PDB file of C-alpha atoms and ligand atoms in Angstrom:
ATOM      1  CA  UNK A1127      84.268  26.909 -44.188  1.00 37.00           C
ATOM      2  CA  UNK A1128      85.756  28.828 -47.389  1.00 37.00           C
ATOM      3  CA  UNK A1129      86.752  32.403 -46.047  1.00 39.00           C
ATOM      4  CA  UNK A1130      85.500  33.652 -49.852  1.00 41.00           C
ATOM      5  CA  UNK A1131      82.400  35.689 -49.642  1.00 40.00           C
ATOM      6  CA  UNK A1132      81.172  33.863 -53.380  1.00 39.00           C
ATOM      7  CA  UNK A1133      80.478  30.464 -51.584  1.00 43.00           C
ATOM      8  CA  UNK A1134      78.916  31.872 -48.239  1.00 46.00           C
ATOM      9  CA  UNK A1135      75.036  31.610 -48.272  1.00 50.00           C
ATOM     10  CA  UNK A1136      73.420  35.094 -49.354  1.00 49.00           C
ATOM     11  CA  UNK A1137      72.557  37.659 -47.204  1.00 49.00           C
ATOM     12  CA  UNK A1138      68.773  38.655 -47.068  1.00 46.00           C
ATOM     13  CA  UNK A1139      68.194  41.835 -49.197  1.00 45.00           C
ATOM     14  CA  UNK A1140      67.814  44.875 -47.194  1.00 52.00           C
ATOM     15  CA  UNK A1141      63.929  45.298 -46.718  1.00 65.00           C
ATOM     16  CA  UNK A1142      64.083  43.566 -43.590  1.00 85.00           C
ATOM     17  CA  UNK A1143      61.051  41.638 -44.997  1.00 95.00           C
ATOM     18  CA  UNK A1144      62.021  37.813 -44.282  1.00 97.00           C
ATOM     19  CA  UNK A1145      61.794  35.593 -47.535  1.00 97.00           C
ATOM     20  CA  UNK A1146      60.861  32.511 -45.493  1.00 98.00           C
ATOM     21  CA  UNK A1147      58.669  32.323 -42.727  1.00 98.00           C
ATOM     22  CA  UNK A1148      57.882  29.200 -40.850  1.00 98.00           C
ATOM     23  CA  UNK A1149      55.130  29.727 -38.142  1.00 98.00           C
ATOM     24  CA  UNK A1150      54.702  26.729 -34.936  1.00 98.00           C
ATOM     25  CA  UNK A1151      50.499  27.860 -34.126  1.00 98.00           C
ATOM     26  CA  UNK A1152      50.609  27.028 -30.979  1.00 97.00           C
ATOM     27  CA  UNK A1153      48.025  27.900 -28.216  1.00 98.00           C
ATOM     28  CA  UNK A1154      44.737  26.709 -29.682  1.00 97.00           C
ATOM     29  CA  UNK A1155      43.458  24.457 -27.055  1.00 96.00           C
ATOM     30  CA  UNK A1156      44.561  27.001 -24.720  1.00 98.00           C
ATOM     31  CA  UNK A1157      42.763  30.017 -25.937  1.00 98.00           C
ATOM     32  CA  UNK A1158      39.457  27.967 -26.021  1.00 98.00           C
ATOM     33  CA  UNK A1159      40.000  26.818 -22.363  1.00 97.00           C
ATOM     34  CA  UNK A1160      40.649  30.079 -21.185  1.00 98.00           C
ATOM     35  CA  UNK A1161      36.855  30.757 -22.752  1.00 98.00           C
ATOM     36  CA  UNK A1162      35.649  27.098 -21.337  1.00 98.00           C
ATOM     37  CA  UNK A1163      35.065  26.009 -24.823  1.00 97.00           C
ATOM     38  CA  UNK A1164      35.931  23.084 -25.884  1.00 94.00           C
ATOM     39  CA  UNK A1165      39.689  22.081 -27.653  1.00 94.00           C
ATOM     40  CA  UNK A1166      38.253  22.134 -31.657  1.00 93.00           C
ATOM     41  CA  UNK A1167      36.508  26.186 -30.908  1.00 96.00           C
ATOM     42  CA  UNK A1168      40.295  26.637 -30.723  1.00 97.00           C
ATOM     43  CA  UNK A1169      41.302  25.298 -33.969  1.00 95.00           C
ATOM     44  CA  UNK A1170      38.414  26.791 -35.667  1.00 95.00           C
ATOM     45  CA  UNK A1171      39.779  30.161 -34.414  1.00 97.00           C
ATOM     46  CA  UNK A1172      43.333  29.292 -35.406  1.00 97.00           C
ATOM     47  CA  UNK A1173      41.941  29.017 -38.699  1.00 96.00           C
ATOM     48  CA  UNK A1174      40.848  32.883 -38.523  1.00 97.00           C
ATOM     49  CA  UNK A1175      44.422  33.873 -37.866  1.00 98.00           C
ATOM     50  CA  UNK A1176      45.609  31.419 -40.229  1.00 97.00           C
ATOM     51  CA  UNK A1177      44.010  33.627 -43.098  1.00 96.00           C
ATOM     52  CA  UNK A1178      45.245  36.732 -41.779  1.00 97.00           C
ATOM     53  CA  UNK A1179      48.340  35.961 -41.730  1.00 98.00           C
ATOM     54  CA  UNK A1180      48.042  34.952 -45.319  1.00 97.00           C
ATOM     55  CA  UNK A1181      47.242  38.221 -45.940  1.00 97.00           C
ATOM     56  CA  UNK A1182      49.043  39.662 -43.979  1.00 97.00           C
ATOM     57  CA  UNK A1183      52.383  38.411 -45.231  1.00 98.00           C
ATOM     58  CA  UNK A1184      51.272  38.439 -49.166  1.00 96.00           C
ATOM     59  CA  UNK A1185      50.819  42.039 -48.712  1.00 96.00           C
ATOM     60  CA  UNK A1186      54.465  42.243 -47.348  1.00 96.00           C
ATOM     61  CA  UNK A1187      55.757  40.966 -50.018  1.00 96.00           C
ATOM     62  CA  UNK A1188      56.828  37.308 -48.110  1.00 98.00           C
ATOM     63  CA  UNK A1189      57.933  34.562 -50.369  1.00 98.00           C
ATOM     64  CA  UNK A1190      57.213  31.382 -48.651  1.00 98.00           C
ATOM     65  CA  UNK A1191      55.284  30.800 -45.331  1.00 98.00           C
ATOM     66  CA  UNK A1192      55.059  27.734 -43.643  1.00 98.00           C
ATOM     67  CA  UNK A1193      52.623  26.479 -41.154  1.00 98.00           C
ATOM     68  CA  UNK A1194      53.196  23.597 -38.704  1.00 97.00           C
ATOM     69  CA  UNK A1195      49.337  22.792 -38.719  1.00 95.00           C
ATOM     70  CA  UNK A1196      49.974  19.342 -37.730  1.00 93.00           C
ATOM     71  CA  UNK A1197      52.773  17.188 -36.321  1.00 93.00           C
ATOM     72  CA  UNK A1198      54.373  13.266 -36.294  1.00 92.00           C
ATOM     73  CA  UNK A1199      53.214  13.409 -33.298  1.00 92.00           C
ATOM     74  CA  UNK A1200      50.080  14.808 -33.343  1.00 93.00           C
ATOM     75  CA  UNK A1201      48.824  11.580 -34.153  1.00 94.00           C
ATOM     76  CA  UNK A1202      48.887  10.646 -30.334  1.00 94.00           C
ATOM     77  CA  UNK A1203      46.173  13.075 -29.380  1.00 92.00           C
ATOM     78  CA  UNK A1204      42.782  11.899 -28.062  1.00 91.00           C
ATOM     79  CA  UNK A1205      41.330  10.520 -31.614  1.00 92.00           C
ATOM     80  CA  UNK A1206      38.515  12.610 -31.394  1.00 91.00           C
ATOM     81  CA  UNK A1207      40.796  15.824 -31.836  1.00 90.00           C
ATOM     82  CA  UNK A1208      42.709  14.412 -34.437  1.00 93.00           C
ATOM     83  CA  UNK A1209      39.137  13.597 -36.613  1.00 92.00           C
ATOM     84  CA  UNK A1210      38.180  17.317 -35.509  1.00 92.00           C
ATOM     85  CA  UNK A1211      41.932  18.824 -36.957  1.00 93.00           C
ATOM     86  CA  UNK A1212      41.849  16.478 -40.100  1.00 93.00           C
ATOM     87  CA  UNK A1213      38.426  17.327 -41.093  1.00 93.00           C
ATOM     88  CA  UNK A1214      38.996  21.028 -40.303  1.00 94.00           C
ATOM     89  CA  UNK A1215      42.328  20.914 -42.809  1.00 93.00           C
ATOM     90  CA  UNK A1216      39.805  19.310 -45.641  1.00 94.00           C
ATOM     91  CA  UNK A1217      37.135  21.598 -45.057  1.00 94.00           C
ATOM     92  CA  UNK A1218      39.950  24.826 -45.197  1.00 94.00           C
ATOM     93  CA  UNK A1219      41.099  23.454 -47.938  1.00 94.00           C
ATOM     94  CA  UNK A1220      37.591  23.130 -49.838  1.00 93.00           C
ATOM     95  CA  UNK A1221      35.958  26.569 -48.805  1.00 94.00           C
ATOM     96  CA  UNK A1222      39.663  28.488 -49.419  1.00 95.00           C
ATOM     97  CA  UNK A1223      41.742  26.651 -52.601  1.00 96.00           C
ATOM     98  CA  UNK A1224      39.725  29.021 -54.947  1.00 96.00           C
ATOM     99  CA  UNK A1225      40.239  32.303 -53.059  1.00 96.00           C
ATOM    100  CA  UNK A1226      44.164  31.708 -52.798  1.00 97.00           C
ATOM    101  CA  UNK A1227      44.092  30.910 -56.296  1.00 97.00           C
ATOM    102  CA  UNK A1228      42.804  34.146 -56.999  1.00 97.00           C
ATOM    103  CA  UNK A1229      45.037  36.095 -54.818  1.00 96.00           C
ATOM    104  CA  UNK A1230      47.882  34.066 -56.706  1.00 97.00           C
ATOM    105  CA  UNK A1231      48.994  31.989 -53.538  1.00 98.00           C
ATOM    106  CA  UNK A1232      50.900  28.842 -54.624  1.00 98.00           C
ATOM    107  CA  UNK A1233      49.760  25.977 -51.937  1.00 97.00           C
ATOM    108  CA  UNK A1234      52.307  23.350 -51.072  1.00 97.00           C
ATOM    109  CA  UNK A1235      51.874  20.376 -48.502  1.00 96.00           C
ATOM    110  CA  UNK A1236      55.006  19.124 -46.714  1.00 97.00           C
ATOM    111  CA  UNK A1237      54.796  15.938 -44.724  1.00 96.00           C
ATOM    112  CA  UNK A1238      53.756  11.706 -44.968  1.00 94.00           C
ATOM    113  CA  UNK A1239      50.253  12.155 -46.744  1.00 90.00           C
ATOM    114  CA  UNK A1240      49.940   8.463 -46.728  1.00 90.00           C
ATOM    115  CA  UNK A1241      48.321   8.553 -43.218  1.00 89.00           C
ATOM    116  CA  UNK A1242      45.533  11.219 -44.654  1.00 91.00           C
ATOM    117  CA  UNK A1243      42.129  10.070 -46.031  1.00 92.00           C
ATOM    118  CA  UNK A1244      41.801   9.254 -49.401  1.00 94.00           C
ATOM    119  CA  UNK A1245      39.482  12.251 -49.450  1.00 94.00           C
ATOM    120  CA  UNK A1246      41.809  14.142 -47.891  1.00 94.00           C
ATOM    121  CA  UNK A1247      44.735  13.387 -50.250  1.00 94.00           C
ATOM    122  CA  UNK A1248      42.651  14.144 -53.452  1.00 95.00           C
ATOM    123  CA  UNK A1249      41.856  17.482 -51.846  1.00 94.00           C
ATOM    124  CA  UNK A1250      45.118  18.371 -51.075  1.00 95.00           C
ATOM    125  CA  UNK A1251      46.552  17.053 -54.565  1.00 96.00           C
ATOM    126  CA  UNK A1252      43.625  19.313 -56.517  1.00 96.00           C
ATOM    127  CA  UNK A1253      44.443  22.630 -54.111  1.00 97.00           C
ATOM    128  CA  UNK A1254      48.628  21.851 -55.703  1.00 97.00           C
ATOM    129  CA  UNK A1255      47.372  21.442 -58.547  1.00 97.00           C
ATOM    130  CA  UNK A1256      44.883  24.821 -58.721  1.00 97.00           C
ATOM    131  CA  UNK A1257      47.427  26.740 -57.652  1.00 98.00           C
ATOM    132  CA  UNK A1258      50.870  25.148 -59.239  1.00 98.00           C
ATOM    133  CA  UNK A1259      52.018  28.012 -61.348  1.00 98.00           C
ATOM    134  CA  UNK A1260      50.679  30.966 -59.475  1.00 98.00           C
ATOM    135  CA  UNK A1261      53.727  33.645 -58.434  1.00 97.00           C
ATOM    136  CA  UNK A1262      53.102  35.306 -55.421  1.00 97.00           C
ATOM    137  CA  UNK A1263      52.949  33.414 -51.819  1.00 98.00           C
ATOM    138  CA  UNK A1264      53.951  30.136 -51.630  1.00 98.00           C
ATOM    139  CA  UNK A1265      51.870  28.761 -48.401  1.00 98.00           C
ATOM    140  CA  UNK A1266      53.543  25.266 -47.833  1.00 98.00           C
ATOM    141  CA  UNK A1267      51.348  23.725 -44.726  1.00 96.00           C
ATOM    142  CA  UNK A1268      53.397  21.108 -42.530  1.00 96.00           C
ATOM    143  CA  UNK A1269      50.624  18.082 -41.622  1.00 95.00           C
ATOM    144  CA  UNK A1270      51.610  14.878 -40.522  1.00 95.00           C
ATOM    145  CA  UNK A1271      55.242  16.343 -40.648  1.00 96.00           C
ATOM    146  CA  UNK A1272      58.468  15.961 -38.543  1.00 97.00           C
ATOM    147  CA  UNK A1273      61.754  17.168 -38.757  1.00 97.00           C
ATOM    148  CA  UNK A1274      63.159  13.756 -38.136  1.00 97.00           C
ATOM    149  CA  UNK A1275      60.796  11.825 -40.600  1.00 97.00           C
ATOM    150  CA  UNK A1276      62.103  13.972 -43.363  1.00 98.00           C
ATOM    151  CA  UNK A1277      65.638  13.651 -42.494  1.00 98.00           C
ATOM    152  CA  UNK A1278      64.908  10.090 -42.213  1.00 98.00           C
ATOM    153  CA  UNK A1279      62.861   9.967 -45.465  1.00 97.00           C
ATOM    154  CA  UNK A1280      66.431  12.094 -47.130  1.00 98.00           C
ATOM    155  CA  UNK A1281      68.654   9.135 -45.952  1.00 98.00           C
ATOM    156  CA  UNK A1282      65.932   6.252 -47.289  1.00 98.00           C
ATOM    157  CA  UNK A1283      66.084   8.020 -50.881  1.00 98.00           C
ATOM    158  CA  UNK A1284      69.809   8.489 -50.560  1.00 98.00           C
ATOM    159  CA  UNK A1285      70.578   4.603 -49.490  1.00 98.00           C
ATOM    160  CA  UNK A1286      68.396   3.525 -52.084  1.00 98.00           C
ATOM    161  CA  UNK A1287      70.135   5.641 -54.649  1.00 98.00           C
ATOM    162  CA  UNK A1288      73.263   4.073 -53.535  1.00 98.00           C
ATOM    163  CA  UNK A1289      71.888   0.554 -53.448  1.00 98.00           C
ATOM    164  CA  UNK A1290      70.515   0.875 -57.091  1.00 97.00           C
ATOM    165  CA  UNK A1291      73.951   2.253 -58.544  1.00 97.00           C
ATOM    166  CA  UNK A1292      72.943   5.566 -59.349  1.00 98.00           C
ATOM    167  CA  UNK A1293      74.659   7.386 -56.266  1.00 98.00           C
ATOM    168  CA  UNK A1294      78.065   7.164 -55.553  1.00 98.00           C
ATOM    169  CA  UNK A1295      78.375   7.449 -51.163  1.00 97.00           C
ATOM    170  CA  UNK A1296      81.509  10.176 -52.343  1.00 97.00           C
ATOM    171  CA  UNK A1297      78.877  11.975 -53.640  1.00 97.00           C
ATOM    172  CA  UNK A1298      76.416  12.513 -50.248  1.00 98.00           C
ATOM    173  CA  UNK A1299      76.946  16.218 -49.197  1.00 98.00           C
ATOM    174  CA  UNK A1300      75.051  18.865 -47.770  1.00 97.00           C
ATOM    175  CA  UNK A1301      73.118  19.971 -50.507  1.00 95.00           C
ATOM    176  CA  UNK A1302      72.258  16.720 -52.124  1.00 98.00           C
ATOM    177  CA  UNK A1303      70.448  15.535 -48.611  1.00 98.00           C
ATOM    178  CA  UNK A1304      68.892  19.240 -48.813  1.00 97.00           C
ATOM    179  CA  UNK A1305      67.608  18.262 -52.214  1.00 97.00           C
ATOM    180  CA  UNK A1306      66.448  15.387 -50.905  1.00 98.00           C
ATOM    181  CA  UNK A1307      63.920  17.221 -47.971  1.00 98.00           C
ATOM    182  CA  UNK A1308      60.001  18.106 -48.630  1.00 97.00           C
ATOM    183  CA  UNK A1309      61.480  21.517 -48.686  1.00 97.00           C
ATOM    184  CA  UNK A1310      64.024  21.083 -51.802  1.00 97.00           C
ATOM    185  CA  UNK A1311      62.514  24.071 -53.891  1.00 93.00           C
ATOM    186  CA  UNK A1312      62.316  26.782 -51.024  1.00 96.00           C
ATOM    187  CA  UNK A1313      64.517  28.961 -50.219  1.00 94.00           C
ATOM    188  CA  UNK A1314      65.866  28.487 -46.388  1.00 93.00           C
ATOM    189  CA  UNK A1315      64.230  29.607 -43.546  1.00 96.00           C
ATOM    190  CA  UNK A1316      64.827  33.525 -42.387  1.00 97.00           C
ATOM    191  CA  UNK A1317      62.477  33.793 -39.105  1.00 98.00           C
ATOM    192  CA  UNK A1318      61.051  30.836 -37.364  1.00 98.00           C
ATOM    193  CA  UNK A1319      57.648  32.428 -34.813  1.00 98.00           C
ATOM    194  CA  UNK A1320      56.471  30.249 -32.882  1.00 98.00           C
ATOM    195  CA  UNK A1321      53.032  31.646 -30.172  1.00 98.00           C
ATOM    196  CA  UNK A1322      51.792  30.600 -27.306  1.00 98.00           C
ATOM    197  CA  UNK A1323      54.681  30.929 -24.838  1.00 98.00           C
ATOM    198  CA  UNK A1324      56.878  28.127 -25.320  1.00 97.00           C
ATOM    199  CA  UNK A1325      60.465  28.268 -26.671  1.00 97.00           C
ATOM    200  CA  UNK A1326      60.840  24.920 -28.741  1.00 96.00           C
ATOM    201  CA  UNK A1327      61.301  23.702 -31.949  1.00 96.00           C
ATOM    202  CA  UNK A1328      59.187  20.613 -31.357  1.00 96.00           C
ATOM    203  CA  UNK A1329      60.698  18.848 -34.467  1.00 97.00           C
ATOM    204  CA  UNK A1330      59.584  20.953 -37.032  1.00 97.00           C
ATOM    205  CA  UNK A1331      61.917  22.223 -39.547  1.00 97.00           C
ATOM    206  CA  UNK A1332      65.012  20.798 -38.248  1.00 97.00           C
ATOM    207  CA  UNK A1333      67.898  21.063 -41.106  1.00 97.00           C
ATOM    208  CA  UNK A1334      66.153  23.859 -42.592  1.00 96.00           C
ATOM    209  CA  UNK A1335      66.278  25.963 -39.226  1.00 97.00           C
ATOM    210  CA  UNK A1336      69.937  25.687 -38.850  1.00 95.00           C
ATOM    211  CA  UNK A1337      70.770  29.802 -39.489  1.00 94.00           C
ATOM    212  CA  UNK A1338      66.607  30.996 -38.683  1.00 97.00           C
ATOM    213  CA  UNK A1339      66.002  33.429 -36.877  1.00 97.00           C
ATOM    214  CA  UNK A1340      63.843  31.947 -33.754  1.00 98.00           C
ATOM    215  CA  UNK A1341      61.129  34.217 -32.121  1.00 98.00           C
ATOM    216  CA  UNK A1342      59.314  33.338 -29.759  1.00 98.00           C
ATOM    217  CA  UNK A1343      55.803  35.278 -28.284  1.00 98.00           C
ATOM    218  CA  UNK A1344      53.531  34.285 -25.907  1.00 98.00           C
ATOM    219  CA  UNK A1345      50.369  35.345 -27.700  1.00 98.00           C
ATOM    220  CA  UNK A1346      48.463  32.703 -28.247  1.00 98.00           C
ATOM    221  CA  UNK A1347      48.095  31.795 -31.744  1.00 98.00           C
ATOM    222  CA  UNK A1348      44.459  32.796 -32.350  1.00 98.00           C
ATOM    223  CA  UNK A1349      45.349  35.981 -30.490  1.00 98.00           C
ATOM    224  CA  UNK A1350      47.883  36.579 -33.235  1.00 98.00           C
ATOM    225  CA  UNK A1351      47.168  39.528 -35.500  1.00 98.00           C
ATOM    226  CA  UNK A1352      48.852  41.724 -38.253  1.00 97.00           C
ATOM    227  CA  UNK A1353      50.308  43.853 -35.556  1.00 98.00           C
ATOM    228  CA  UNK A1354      52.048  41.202 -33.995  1.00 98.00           C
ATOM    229  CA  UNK A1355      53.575  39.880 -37.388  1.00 98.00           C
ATOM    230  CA  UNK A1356      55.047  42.983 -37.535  1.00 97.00           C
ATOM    231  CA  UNK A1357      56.625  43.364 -34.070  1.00 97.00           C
ATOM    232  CA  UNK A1358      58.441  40.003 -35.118  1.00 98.00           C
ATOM    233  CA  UNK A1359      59.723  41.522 -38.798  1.00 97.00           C
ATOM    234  CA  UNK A1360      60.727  44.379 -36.624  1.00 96.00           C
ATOM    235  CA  UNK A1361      63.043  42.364 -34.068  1.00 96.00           C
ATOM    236  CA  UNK A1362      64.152  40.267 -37.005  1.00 96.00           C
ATOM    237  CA  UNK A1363      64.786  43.335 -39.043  1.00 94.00           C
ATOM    238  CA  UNK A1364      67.251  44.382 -36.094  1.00 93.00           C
ATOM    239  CA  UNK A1365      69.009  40.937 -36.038  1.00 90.00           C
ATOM    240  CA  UNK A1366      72.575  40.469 -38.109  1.00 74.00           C
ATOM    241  CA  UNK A1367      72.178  37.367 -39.894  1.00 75.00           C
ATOM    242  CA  UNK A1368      76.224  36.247 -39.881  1.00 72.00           C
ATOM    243  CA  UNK A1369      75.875  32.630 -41.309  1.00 75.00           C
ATOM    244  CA  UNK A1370      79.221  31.663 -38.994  1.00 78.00           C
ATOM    245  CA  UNK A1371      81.399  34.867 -39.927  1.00 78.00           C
ATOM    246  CA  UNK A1372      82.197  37.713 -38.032  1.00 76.00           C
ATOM    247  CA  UNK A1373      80.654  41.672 -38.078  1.00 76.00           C
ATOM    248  CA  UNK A1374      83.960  42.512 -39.806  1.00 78.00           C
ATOM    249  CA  UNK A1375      83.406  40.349 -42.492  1.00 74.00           C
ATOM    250  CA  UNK A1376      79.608  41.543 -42.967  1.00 74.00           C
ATOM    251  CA  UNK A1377      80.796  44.473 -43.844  1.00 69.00           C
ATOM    252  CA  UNK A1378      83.124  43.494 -46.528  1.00 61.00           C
ATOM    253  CA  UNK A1379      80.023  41.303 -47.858  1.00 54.00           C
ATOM    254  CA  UNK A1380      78.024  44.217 -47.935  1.00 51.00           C
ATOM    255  CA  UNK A1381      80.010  46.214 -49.986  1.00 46.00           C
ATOM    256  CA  UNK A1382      81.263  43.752 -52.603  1.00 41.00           C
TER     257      UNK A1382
HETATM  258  C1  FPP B  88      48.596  23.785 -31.567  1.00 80.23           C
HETATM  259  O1  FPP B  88      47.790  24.265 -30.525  1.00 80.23           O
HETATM  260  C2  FPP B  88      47.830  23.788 -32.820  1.00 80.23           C
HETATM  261  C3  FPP B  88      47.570  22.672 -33.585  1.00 80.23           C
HETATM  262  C4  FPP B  88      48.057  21.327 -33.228  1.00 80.23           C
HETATM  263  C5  FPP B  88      46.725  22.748 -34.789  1.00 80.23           C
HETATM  264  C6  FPP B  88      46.921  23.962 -35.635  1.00 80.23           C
HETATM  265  C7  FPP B  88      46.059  23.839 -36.828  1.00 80.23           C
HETATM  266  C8  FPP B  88      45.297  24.834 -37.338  1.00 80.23           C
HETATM  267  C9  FPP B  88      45.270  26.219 -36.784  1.00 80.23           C
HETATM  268  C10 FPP B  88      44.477  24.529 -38.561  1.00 80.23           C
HETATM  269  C11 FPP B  88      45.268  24.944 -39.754  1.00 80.23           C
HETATM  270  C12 FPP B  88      44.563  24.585 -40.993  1.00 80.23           C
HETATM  271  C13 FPP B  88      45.066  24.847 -42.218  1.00 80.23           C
HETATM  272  C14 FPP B  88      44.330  24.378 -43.417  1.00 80.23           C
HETATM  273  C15 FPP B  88      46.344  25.570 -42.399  1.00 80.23           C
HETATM  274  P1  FPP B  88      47.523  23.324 -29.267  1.00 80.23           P
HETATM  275  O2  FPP B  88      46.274  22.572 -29.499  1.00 80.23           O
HETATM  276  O3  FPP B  88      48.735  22.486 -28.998  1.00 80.23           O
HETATM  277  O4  FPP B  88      47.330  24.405 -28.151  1.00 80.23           O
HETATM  278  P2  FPP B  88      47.667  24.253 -26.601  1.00 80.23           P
HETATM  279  O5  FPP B  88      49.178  24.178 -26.501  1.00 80.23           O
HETATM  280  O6  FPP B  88      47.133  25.509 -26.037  1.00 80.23           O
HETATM  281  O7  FPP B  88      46.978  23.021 -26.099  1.00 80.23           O
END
């Protein structure tokens, strides 16, 4: 890598606010056993937090937020959980498009919609569409989505591009396959939380992860309140971000 502090990726500003948060919700189905309910009570109460955190990070002034609501391989759970997760996405989406709209939340989907229902793809298109040129939070929410499948989905464009003519194979580098991800527009991830006590990345942002923070708490995601939102900007507030370079050089970065 250059040693040239012009072509090293930029440093967060000083707030200690991440730009980019990406959020694994895990610990649904375990909350709601823990109260002998059953799985979907879970969700439903993921939901909750789900709009908190909304809030919670609009208010701090967050840039993008993305929520791993539902995974590749999600689509192996009993099919009676999957019909309870995809119809509580669609009915989120219904009751809520209007009220992020009017908070001036910009809602994104990231993942292989071609597996939704049709109902379920109009929805989603209309909630883009509401909210397209709104300016403060950008919610992107992961569903059907896998690291893999969008590096995989990258390299399909790219060959095709190549087989067509208009893409020279000189020309694949790191930032045309990062145009080339769900995530082309956004700005990288800063802090990665992930609840519910296990310290994975379960194929979620994979490329995009590569200099993210990664914090890990075992509240379980409908547990998960403002307070503990802040406790992780806190630790990630204490964290020096080096992108590969050393303290030294930090500090020259700094005070350019
Ligand atoms: C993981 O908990 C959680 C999920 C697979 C679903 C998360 C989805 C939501 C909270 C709905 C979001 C909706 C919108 C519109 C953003 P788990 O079931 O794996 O929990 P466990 O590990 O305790 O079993």
């Amino acid at each position: 890598m250059s040693s040239n502090p012009e072509q090293l990726p930029a440093i967060a500003a000083g707030s200690g606010v991440p730009r980019h948060v990406a959020v694994v919700m895990d610990g649904n189905g375990r909350w709601a056993q823990a109260r002998f309910l059953p799985r979907p009570a879970g969700h439903r109460a993921g939901v909750d937090a789900v709009r908190r955190i909304v809030e919670a990070c609009g208010r701090r002034g967050v840039k993008v937020l993305t929520l791993f609501a539902f995974s590749s391989e999600n689509w192996t759970r009993p099919e009676e959980e999957v019909s309870v997760l995809m119809d509580l996405m669609l009915r989120t989406l219904e009751k809520e498009a209007s009220r992020l709209h009017e908070n001036n939340v910009r809602v994104r989907m990231i993942g292989d919609r071609s597996r939704f229902s049709h109902r379920l793809q109009r929805q989603i298109a209309a909630a883009e569409e509401l909210t397209a040129d709104n300016t403060g939070l950008t919610l992107v929410i992961a569903v059907s989505y896998g690291g893999r499948w969008d590096l995989a989905q990258a390299a399909r464009r790219i060959a095709e591009a190549v087989q067509d003519g208009s893409l020279d194979p000189e020309q694949v580098n790191e930032s045309l396959v990062e145009g080339m991800l769900n995530t082309a527009d956004l700005p990288p991830t800063d802090l990665l939380i992930r609840t519910g006590g296990e310290s994975r990345i379960s194929n979620f942002l994979l490329w995009q992860l590569a200099y993210a923070e990664l914090y890990f708490t075992p509240v379980l995601w409908p547990d998960f309140r403002e307070a503990h939102l802040d406790e992780a900007f806190d630790w990630y507030a204490g964290r020096e971000r080096r992108f590969g370079r050393t303290s030294e050089q930090l500090g020259r970065v700094s005070r350019a």
